[in-house]
Short mmCIF file of C-alpha atoms in Angstrom, two decimals:
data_model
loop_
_atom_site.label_atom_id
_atom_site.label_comp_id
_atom_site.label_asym_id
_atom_site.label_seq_id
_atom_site.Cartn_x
_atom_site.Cartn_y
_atom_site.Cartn_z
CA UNK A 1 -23.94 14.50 -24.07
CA UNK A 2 -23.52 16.52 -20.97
CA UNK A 3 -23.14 19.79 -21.68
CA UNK A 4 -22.56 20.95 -17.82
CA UNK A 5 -20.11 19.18 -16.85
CA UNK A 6 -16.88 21.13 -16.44
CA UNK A 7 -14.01 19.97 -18.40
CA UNK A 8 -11.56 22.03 -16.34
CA UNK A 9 -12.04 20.07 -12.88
CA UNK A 10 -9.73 17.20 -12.84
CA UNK A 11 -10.66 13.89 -11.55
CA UNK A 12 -10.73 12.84 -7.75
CA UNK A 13 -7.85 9.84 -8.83
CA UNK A 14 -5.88 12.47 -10.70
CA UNK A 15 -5.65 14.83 -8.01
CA UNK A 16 -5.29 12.30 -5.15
CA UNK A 17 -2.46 11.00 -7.42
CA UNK A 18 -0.80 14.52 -7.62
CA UNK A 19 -1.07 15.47 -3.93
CA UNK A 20 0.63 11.77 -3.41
CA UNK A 21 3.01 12.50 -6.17
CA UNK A 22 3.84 16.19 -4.12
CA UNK A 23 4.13 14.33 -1.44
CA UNK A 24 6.89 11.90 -2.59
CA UNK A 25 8.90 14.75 -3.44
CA UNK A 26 9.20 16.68 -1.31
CA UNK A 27 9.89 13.68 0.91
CA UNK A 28 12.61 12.99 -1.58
CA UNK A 29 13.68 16.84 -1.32
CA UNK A 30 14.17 16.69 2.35
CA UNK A 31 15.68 13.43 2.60
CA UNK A 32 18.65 15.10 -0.58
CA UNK A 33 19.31 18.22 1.85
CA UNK A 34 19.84 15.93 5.12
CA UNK A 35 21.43 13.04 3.53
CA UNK A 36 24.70 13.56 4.42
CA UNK A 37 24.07 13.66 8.68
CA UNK A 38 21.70 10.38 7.72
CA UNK A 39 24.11 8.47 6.00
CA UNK A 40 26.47 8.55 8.76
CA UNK A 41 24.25 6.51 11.01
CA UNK A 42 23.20 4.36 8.19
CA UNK A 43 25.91 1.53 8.79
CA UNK A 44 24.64 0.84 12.09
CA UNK A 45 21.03 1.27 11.70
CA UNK A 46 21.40 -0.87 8.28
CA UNK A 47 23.61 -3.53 10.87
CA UNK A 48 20.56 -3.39 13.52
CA UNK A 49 22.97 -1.79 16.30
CA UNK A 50 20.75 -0.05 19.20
CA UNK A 51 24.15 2.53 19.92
CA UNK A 52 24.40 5.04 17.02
CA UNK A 53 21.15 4.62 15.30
CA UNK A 54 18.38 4.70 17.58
CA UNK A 55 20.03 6.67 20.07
CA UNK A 56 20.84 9.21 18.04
CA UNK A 57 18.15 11.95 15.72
CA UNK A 58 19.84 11.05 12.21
CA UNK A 59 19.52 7.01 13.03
CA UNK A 60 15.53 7.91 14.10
CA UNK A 61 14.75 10.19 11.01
CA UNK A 62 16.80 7.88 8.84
CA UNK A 63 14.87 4.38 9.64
CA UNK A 64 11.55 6.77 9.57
CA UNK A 65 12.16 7.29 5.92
CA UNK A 66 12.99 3.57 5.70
CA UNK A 67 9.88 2.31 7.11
CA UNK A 68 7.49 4.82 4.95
CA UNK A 69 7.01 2.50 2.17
CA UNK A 70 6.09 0.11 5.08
CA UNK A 71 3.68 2.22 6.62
CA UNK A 72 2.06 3.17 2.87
CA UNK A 73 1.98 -0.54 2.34
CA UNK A 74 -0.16 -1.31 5.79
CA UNK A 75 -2.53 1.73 4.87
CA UNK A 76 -3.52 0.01 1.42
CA UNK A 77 -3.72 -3.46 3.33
CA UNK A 78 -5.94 -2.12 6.05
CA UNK A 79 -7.99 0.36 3.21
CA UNK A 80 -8.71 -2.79 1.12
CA UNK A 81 -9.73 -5.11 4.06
CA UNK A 82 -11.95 -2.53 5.14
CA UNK A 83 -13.54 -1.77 1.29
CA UNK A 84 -14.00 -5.89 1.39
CA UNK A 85 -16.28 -5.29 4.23
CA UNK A 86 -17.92 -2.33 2.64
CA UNK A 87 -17.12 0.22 5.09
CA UNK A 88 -17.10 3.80 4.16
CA UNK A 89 -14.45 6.39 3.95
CA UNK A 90 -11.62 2.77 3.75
CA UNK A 91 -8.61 4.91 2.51
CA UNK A 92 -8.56 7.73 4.33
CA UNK A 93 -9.53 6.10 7.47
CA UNK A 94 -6.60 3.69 7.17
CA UNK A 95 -4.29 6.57 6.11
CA UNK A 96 -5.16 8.63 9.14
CA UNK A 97 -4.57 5.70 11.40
CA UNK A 98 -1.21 4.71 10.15
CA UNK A 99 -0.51 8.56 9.57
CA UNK A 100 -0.78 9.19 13.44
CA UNK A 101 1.59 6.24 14.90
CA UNK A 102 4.15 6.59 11.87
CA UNK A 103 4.35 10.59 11.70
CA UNK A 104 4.80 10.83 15.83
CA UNK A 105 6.09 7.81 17.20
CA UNK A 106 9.58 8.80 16.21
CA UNK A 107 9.00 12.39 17.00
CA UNK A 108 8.32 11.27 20.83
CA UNK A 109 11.18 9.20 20.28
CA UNK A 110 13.86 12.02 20.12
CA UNK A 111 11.83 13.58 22.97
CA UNK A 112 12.20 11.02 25.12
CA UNK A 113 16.31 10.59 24.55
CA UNK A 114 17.88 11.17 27.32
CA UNK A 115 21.03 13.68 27.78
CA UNK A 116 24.42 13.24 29.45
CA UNK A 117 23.58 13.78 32.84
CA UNK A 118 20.92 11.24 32.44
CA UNK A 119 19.88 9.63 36.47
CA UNK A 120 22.29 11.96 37.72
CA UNK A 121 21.09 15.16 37.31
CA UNK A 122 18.04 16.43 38.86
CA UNK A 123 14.89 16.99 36.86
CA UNK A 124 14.08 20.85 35.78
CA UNK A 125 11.30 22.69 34.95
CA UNK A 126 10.15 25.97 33.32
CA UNK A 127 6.69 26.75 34.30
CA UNK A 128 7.14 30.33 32.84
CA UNK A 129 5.20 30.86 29.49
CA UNK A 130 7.69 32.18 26.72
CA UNK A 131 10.93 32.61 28.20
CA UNK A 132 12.25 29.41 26.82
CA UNK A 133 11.32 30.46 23.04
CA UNK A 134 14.48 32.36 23.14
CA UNK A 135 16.75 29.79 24.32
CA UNK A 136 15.27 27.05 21.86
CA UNK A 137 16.12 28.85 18.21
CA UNK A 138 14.68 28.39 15.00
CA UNK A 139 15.65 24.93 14.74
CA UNK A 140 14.05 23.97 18.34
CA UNK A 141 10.81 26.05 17.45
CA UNK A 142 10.61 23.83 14.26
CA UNK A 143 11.21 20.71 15.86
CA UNK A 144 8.49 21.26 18.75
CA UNK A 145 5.87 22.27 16.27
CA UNK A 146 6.26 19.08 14.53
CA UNK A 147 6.30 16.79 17.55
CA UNK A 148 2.60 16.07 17.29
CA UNK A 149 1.84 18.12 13.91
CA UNK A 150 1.32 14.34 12.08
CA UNK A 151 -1.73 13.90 15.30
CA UNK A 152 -2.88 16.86 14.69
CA UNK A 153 -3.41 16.69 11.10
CA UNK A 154 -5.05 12.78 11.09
CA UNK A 155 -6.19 12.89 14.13
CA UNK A 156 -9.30 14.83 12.96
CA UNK A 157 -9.43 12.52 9.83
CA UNK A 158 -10.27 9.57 12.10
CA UNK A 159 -12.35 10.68 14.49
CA UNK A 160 -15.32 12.73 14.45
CA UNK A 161 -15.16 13.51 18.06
CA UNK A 162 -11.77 16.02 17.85
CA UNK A 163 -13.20 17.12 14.75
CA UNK A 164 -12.55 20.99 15.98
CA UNK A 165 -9.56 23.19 16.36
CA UNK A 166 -9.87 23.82 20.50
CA UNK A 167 -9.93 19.91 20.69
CA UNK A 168 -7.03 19.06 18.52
CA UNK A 169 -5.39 22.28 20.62
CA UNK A 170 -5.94 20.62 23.74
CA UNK A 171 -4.84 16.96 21.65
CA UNK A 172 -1.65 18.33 21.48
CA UNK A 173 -1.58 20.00 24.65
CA UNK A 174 -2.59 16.95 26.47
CA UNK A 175 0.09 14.43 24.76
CA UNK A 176 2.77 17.12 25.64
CA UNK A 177 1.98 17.22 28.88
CA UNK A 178 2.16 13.91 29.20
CA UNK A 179 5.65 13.82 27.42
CA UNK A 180 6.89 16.80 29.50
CA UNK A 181 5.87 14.62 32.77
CA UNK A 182 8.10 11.72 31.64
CA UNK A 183 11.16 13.35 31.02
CA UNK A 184 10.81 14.85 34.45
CA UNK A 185 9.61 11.96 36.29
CA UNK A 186 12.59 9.92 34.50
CA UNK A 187 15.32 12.39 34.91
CA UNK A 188 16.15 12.53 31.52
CA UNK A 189 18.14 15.63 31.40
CA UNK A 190 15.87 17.59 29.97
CA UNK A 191 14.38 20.63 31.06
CA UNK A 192 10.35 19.97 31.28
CA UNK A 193 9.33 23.39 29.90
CA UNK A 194 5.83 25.05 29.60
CA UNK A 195 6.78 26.15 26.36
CA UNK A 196 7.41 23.09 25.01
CA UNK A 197 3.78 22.29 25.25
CA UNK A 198 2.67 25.58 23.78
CA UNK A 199 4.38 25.24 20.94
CA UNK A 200 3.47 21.27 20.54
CA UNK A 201 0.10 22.31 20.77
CA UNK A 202 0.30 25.04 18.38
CA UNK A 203 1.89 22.73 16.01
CA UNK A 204 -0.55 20.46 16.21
CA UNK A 205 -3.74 22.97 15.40
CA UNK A 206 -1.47 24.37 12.62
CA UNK A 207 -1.48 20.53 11.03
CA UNK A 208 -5.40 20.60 11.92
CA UNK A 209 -6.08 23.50 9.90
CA UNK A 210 -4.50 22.14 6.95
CA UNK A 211 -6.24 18.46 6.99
CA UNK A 212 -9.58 20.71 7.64
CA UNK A 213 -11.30 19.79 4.75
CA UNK A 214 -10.72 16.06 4.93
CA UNK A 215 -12.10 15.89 8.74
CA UNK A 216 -13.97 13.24 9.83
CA UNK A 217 -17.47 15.24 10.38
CA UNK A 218 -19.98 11.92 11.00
CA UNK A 219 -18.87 8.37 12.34
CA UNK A 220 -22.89 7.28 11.96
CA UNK A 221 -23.83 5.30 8.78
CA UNK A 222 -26.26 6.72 6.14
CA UNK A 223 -30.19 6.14 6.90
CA UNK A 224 -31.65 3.76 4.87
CA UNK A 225 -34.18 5.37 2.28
CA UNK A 226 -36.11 2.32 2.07
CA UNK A 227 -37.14 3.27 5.52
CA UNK A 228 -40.04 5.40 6.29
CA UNK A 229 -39.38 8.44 8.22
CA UNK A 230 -41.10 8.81 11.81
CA UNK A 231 -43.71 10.74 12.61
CA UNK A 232 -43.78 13.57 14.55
CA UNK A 233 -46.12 13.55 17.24
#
């Protein structure tokens, strides 16, 4: 009998199942406190119309939350192909990958919307750090910080190369930039804002830091003991 093993420390499944289990609810919780603006663009989306569901933020954030068992589904596919091929680190490889494309594809989305004056009026931009913060609200702050937080957080999980906070910082920074350059470059009627890719950046390093633990530190496969080491000359 071992007498040093702790009987306190749950399992790895257990707590993988409880984090998943958190997860799920407060998934759930969110989806309760918004489902009133969601249903209202659920007749169309549910009808496949393009005009009041993907056009709109409740018709995006409701078919995200319909496509989540979908994307959950594809992670265990592509987690138990790659265990059949023994690779290492299968699940949270997979998760990471369908993490990124399912948590800010529809985040860009809304980004990329465009307003009223759409083609007619001209492009704008804000190159002056923090003097749209005021002008966005809490709800705007919010909304830019989770624009690339689901990159930010898998990201890392991935790849071993952005395995850092300044590089997921400039991860963020860089795919804002990018975003901010579209809007302006397709006279969206949006205001291409300096600010917007602070705070997208910031969101993403904030997602970073809390995926730290489960970064990707080494993409190289273990050394084989069986061979001998070299020799230094």
């Amino acid at each position: 009998m071992n007498l040093d093993a702790s009987p306190s420390a749950p399992p790895r499944r257990t707590l993988r199942a409880a984090l998943l289990g958190l997860a799920v609810l407060g998934v759930a919780g969110g989806a309760f406190v918004v489902r009133r603006p969601l249903m209202m663009s659920a007749p169309r989306c549910m009808a496949g119309r393009w005009h009041g569901c993907f056009d709109t933020f409740n018709g995006v954030v409701l078919m995200t939350l319909v496509a989540l068992p979908l994307s959950v589904l594809l992670a265990w596919a592509l987690a138990h192909r790659r265990r059949a091929a023994g690779a290492g680190r299968a699940w949270r490889r997979s998760l990471a990958e369908v993490g990124m494309v399912h948590g800010t594809v529809p985040f860009v989305w809304m980004t990329m919307m465009p307003g009223g004056g759409a083609g007619t009026v001209p492009a704008r931009v804000s190159l002056v750090p923090l003097r749209d913060l005021v002008t966005m609200g809490p709800l705007g702050i919010v909304g830019n910080l989770l624009v690339f937080a689901a990159l930010g957080f898998f990201a890392p999980m991935r790849f071993a190369a952005l395995a850092s906070v300044p590089r997921v910082l400039a991860l963020g920074a860089g795919c804002s930039v990018l975003v901010e350059t579209a809007q302006y470059v397709l006279q969206l009627d949006r205001v291409s804002s300096v600010d917007d890719v602070l705070v997208n950046a910031v969101g993403a390093g904030l997602a970073g830091l809390a995926s730290r633990r489960r970064w990707c530190t080494a993409d190289r496969a273990p050394s084989d003991p069986s061979r001998p080491a070299p020799v230094a000359a």
